[in-house]
PDB file of C-alpha atoms in Angstrom:
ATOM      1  CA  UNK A   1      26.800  26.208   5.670  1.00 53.00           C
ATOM      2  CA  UNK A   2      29.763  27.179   4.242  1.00 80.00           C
ATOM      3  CA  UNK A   3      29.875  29.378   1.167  1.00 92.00           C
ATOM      4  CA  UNK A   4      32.972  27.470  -0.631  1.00 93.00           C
ATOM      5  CA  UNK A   5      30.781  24.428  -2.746  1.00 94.00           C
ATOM      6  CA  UNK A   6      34.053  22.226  -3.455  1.00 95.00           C
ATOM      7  CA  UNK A   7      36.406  21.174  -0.655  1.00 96.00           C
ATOM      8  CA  UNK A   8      39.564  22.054  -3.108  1.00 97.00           C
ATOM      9  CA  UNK A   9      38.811  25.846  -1.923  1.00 98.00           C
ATOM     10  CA  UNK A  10      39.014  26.081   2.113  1.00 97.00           C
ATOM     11  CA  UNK A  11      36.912  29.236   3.212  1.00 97.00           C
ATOM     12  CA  UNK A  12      37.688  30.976   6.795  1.00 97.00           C
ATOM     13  CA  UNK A  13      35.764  33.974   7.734  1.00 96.00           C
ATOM     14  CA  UNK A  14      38.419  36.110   9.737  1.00 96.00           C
ATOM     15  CA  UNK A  15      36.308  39.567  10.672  1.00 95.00           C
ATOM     16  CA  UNK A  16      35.346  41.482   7.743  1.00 95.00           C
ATOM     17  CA  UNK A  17      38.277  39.192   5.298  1.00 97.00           C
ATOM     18  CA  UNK A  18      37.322  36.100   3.585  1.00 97.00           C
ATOM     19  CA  UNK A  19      40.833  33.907   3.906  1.00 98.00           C
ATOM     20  CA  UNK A  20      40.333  31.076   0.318  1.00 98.00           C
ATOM     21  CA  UNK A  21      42.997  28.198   0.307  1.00 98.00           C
ATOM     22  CA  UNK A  22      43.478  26.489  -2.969  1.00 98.00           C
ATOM     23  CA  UNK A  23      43.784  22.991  -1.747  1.00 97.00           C
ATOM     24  CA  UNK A  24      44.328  20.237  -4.463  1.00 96.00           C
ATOM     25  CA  UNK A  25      47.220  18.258  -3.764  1.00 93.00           C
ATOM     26  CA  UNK A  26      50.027  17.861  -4.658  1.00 91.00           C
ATOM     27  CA  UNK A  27      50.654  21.531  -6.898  1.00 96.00           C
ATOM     28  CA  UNK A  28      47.070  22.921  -5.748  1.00 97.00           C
ATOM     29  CA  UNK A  29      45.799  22.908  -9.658  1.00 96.00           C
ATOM     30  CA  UNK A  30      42.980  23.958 -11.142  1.00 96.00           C
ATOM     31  CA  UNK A  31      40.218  22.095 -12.807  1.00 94.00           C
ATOM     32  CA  UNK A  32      36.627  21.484 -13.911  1.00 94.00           C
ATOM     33  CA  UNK A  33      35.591  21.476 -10.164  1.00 96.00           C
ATOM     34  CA  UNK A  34      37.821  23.863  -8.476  1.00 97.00           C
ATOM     35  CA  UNK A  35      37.193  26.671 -11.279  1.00 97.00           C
ATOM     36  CA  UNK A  36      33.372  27.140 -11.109  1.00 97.00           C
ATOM     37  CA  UNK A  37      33.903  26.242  -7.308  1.00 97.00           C
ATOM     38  CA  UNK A  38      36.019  29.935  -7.183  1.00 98.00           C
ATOM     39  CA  UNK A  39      33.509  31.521  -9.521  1.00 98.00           C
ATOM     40  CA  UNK A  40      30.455  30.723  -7.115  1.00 97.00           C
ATOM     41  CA  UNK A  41      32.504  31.475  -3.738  1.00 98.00           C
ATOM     42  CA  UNK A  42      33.361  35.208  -5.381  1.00 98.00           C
ATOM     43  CA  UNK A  43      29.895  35.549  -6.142  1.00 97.00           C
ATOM     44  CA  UNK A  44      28.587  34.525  -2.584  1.00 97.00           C
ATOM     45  CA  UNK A  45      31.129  37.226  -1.100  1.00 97.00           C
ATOM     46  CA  UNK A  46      29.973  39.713  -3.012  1.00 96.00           C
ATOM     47  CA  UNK A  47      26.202  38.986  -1.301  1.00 96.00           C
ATOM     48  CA  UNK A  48      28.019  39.031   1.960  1.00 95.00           C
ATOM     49  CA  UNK A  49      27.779  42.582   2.916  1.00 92.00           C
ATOM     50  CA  UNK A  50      30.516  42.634   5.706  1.00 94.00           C
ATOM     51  CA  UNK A  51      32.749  41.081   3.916  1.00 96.00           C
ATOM     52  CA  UNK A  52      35.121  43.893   2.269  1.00 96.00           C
ATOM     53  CA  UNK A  53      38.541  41.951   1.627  1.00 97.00           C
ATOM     54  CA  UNK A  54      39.665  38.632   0.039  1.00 98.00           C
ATOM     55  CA  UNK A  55      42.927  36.746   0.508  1.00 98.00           C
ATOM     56  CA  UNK A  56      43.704  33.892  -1.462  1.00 98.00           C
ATOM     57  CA  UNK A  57      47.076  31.484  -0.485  1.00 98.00           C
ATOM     58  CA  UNK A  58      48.031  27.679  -1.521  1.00 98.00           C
ATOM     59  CA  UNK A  59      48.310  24.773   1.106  1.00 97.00           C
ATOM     60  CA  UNK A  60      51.276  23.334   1.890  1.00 95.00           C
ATOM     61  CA  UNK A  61      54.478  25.029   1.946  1.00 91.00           C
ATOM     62  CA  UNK A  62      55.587  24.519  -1.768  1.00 96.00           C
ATOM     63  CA  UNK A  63      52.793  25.844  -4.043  1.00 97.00           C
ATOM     64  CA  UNK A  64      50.931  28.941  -4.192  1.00 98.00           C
ATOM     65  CA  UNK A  65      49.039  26.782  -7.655  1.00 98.00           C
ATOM     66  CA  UNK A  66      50.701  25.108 -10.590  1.00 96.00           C
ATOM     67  CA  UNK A  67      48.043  26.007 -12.672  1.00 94.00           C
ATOM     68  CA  UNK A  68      45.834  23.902 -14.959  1.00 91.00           C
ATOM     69  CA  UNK A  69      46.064  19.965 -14.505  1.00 86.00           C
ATOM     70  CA  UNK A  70      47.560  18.914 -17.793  1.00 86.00           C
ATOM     71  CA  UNK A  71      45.782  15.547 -17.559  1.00 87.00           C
ATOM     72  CA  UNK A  72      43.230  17.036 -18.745  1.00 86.00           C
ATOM     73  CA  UNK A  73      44.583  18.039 -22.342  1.00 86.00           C
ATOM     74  CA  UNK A  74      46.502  14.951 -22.901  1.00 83.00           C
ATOM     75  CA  UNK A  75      44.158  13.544 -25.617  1.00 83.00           C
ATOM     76  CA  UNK A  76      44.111  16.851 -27.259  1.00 83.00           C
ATOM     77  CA  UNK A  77      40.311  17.261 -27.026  1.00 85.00           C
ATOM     78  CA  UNK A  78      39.035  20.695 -28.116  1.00 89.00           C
ATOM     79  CA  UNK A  79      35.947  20.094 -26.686  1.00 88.00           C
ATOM     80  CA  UNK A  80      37.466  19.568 -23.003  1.00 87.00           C
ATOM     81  CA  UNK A  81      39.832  22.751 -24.030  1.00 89.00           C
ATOM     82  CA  UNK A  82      36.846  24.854 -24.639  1.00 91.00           C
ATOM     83  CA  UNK A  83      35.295  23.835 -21.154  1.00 92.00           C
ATOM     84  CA  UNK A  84      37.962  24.551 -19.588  1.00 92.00           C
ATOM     85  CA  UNK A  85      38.909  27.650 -21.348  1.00 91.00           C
ATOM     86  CA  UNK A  86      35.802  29.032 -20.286  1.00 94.00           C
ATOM     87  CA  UNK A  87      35.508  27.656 -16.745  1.00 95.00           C
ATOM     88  CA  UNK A  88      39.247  29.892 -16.552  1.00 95.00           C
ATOM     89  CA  UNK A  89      37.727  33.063 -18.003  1.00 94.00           C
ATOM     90  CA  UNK A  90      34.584  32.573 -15.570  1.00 96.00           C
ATOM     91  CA  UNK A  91      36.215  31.792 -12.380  1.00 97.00           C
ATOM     92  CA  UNK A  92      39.346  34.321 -12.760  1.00 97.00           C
ATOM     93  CA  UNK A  93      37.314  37.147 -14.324  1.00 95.00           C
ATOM     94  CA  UNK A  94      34.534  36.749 -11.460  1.00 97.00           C
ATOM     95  CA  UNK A  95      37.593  37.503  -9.026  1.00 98.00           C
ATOM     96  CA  UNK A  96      38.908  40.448 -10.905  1.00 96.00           C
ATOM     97  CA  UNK A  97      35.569  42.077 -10.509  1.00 95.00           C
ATOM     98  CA  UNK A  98      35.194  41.055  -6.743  1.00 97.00           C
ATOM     99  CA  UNK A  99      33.457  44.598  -5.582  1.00 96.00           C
ATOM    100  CA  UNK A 100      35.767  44.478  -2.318  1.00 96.00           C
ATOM    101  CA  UNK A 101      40.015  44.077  -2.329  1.00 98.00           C
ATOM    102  CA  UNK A 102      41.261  41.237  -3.181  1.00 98.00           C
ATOM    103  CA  UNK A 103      44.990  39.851  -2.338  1.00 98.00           C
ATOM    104  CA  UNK A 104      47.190  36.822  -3.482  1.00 98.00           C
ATOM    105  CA  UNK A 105      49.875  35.275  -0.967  1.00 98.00           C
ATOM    106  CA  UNK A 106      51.904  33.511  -2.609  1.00 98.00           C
ATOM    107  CA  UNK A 107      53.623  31.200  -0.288  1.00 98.00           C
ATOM    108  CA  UNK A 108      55.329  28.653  -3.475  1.00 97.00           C
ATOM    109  CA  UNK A 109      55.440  28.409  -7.193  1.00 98.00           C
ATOM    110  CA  UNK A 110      53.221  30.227  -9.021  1.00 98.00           C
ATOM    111  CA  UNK A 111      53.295  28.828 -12.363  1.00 97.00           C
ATOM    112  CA  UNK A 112      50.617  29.161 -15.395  1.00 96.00           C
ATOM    113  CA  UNK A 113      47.248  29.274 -14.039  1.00 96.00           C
ATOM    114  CA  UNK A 114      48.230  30.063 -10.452  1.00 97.00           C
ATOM    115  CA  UNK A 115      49.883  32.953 -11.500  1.00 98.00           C
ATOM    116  CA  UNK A 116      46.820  33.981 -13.677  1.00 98.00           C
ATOM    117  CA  UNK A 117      44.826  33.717 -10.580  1.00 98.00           C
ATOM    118  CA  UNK A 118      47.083  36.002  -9.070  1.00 98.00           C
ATOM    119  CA  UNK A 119      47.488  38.719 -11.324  1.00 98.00           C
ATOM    120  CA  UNK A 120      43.187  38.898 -11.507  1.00 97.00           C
ATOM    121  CA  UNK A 121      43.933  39.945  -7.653  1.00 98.00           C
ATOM    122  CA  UNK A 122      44.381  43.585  -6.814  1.00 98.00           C
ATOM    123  CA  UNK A 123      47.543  43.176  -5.375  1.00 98.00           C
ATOM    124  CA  UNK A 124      50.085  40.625  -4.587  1.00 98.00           C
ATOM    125  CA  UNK A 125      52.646  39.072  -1.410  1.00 98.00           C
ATOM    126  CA  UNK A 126      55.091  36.952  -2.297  1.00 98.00           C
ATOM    127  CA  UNK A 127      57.498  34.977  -0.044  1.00 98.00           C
ATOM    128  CA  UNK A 128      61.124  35.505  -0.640  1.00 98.00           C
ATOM    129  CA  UNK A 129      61.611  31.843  -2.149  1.00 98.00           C
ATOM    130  CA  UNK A 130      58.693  31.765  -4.496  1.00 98.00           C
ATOM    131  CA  UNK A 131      58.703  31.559  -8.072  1.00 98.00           C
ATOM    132  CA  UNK A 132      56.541  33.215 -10.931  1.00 98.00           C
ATOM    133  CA  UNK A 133      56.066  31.801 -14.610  1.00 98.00           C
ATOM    134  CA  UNK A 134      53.493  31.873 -17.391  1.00 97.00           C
ATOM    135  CA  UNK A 135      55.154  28.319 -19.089  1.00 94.00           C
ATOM    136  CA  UNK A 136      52.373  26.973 -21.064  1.00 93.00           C
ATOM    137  CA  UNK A 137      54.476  27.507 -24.692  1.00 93.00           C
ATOM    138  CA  UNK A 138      56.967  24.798 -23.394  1.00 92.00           C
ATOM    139  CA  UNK A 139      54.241  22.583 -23.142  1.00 90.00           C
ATOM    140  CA  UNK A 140      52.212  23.562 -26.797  1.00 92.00           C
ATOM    141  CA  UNK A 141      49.812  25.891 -24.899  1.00 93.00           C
ATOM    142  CA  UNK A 142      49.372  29.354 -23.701  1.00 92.00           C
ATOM    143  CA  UNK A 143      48.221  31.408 -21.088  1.00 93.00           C
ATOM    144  CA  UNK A 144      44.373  31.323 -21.526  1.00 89.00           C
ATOM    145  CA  UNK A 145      42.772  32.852 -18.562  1.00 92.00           C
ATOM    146  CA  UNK A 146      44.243  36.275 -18.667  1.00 92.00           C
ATOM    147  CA  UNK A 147      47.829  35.319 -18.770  1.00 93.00           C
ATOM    148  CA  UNK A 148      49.077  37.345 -21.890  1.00 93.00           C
ATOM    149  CA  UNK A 149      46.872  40.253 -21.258  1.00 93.00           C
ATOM    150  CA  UNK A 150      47.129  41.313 -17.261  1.00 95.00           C
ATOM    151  CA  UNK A 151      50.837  40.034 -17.417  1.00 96.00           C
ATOM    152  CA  UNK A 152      51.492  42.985 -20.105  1.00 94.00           C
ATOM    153  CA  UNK A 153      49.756  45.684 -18.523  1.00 93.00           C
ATOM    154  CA  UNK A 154      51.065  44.841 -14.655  1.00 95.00           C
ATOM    155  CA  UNK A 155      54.907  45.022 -16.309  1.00 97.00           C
ATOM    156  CA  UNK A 156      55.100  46.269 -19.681  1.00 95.00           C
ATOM    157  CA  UNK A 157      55.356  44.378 -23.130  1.00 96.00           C
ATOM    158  CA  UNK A 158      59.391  43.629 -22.752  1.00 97.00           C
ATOM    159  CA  UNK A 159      58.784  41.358 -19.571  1.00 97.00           C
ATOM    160  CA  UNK A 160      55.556  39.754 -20.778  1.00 97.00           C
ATOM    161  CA  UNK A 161      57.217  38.670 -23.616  1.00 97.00           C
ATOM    162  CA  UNK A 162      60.495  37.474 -21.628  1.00 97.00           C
ATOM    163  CA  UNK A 163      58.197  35.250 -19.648  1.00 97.00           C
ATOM    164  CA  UNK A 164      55.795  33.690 -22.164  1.00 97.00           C
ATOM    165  CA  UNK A 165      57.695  33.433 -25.631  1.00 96.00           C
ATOM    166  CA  UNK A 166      61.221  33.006 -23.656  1.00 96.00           C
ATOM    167  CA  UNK A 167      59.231  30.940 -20.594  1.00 95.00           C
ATOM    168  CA  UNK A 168      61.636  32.647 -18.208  1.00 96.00           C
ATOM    169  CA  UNK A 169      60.993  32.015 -14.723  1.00 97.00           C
ATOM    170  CA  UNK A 170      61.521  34.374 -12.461  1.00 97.00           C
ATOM    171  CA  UNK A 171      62.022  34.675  -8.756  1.00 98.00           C
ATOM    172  CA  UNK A 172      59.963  37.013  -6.118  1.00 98.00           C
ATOM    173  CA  UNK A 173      63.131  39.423  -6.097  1.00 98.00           C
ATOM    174  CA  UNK A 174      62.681  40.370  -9.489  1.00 98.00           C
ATOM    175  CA  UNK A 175      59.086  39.829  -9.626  1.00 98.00           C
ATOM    176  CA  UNK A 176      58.867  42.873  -7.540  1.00 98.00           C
ATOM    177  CA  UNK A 177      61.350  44.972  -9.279  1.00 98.00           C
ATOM    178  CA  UNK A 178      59.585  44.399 -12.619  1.00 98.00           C
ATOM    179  CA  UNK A 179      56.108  45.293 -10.704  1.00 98.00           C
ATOM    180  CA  UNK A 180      54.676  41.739 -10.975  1.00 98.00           C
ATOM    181  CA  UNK A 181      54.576  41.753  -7.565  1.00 98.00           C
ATOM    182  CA  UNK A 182      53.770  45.266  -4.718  1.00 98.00           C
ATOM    183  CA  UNK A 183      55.828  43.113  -1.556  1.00 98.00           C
ATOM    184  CA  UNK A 184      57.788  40.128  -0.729  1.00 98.00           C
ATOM    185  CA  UNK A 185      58.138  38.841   2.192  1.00 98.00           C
ATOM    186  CA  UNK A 186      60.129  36.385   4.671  1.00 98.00           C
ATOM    187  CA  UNK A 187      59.129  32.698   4.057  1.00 98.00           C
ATOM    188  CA  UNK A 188      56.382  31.863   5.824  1.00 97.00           C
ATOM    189  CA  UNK A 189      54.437  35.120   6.110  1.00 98.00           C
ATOM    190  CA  UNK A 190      52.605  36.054   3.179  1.00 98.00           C
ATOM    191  CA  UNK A 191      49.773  35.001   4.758  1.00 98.00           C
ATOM    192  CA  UNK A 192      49.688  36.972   7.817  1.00 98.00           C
ATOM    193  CA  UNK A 193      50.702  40.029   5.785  1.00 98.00           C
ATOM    194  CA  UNK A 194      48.148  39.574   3.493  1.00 98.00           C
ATOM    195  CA  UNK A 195      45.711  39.278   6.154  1.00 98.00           C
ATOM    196  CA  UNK A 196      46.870  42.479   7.748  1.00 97.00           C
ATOM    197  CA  UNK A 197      46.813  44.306   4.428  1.00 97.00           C
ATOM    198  CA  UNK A 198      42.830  43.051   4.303  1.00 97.00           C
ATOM    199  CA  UNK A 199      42.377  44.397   7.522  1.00 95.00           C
ATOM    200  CA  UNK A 200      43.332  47.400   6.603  1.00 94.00           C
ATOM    201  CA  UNK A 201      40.480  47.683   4.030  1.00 93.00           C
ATOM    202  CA  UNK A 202      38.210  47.859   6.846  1.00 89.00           C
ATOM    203  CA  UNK A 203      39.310  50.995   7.501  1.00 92.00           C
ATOM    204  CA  UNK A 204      38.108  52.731   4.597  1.00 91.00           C
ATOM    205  CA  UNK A 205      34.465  53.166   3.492  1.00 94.00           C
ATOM    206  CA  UNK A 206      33.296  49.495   1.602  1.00 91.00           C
ATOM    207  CA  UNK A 207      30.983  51.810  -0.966  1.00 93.00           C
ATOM    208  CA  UNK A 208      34.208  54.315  -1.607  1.00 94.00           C
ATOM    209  CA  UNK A 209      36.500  51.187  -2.119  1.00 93.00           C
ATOM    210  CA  UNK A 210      33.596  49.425  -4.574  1.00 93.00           C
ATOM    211  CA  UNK A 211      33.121  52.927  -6.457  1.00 93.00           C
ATOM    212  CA  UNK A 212      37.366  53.328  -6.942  1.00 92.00           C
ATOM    213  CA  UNK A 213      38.538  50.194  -7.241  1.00 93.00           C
ATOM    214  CA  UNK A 214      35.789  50.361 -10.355  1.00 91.00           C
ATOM    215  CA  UNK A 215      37.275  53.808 -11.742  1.00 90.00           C
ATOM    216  CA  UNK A 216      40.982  52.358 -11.522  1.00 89.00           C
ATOM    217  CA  UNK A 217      39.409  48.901 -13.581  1.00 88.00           C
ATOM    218  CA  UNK A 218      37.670  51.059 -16.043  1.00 85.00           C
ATOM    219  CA  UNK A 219      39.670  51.823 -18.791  1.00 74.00           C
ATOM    220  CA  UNK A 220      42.034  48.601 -18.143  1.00 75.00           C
ATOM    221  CA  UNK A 221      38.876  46.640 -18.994  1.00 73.00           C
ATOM    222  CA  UNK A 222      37.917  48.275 -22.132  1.00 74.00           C
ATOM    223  CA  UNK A 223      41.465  47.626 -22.936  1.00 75.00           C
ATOM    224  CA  UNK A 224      41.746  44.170 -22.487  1.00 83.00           C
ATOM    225  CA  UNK A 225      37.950  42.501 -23.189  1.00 79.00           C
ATOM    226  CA  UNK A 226      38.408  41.471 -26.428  1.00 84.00           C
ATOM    227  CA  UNK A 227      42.311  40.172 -25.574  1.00 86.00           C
ATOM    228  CA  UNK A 228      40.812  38.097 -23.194  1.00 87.00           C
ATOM    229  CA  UNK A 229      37.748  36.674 -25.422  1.00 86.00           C
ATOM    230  CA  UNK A 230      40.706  36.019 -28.250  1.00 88.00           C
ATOM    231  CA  UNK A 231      42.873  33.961 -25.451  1.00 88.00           C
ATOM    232  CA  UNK A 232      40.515  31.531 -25.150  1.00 90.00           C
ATOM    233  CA  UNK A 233      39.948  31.302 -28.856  1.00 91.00           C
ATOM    234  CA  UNK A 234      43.558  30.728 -29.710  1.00 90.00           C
ATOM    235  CA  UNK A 235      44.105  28.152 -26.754  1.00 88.00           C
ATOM    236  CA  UNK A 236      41.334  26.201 -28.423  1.00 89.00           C
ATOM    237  CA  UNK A 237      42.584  26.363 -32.343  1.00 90.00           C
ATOM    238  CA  UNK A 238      46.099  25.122 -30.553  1.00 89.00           C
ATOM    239  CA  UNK A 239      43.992  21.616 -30.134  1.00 92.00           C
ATOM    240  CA  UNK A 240      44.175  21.467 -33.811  1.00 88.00           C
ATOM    241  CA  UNK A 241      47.969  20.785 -33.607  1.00 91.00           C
ATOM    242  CA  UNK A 242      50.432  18.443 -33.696  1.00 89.00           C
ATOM    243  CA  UNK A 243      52.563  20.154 -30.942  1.00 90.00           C
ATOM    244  CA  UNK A 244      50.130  20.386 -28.391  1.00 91.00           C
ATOM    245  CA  UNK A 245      49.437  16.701 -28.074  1.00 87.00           C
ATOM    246  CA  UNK A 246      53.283  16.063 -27.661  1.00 87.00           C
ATOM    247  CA  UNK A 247      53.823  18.848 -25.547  1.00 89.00           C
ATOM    248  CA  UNK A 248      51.281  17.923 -23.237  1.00 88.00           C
ATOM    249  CA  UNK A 249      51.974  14.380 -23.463  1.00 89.00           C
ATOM    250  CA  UNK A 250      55.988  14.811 -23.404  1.00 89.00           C
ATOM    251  CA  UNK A 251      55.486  16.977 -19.972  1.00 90.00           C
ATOM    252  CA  UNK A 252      53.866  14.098 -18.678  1.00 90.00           C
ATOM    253  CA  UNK A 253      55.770  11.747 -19.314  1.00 89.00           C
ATOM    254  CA  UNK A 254      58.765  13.944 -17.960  1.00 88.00           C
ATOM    255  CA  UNK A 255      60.597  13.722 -21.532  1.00 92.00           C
ATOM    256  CA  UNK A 256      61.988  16.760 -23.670  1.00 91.00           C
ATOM    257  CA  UNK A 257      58.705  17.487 -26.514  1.00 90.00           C
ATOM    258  CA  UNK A 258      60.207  16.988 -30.177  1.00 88.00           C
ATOM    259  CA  UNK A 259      58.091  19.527 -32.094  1.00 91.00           C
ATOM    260  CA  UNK A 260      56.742  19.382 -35.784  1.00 89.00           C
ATOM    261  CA  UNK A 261      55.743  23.338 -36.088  1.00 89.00           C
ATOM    262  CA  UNK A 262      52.759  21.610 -37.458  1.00 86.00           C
TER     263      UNK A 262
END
């Protein structure tokens, strides 16, 4: 049987590494299946003694993940914000706490929720020709599963700001130089380095890894619990607005969003 419950998340069992493929065509996108479908897979890992390394990639050669499927906040529905608020903070949070290592290849764009799903990963390979962004502002949103809180303490407060209030995007070059990033990589082979990074895991004690990799989390976390609670709060109260409807809406109808500030 195999331990991933949707068929958007691809599981192979590769020696002690558990290889997950986001696979939701066309941008690999999140939503109210594929969240609690990661969620439940990270939990089932974690009962899987011999496995002591993740590595998560996109399908297809363009995208790592686009993020959150917008369709889904196009009638501006708080209700459907809140699910899917919390299915974020569930699914990604599970993964940050995965008790082995867990690595992101990012083979494509990374934009929004993909690169939130990233950054709750211990460490990160990017391909040479990827892209990084956190652009949920130009669309009347923000980051709500970890974006503005992980993206500030992986490369400082200058950087996270640059990204979400500017919405600069940013390439894997610079990604690394700012420490978004610990490698990039030729196109095509973020994969196989990622694999041989989990492989390397192996090598080291499973209990030591658990115990340190919970001493390096510990005083990040008491850091950033509340920030993350208060994310999903304020992407909820932005379902009271004018501007998110017509962001949403404008982005989907590939038009330029005339805000009201209201």
């Amino acid at each position: 049987m195999s331990l991933s419950n949707t068929e958007k998340l691809k599981v192979e069992i590769v020696g002690h590494v558990a290889k997950i493929t986001v696979d939701n065509p066309a941008a690999n996108t999140w939503d109210t299946e594929s969240l609690p479908g990661l969620a439940a897979l990270v939990e089932a890992l974690n009962a899987e003694k011999n496995i002591y390394a993740l590595v998560i990639t996109g399908a297809g050669q363009k995208f790592f993940s686009a993020g959150a499927d917008l369709k889904i906040f196009a009638d501006g529905d708080p209700e459907a914000a809140g699910k899917m608020a919390a299915y974020f903070g569930q699914a990604f949070e599970t993964l940050a706490d995965f008790r082995g290592v867990s690595i992101a290849a990012i083979n494509g764009f990374a934009m929004g929720g993909g690169l939130e799903v990233a950054m709750a990963c211990d460490i990160r390979i990017a391909e040479e020709q990827a892209q990084l962004a956190l652009p949920e502002a130009k669309v009347g949103l923000l980051p709500c599963a970890g974006g503005t809180q992980r993206l500030t303490q992986l490369v400082g407060e200058g950087w996270a700001k640059r990204m979400i209030l500017c919405g600069e995007r940013i390439k894997a070059d610079k990604a690394e130089c700012i420490g978004l990033v610990e490698e990039v990589v030729a196109t095509g082979t973020a994969l196989e380095r990622a694999m041989a990074l989990a492989e390397q895991v192996g090598e080291q004690s499973p209990i030591s890894v658990t115990a340190c990799k919970k001493l390096i989390h510990s005083a990040r976390d008491i850091c950033i619990a509340q920030g993350l609670e208060d994310e999903r709060s304020e992407f909820v109260a932005l379902f009271s607005t004018e501007d998110q409807r017509e962001g949403v809406n404008a982005f989907l109808e590939k038009r330029k969003p005339e805000w009201k500030n209201a």
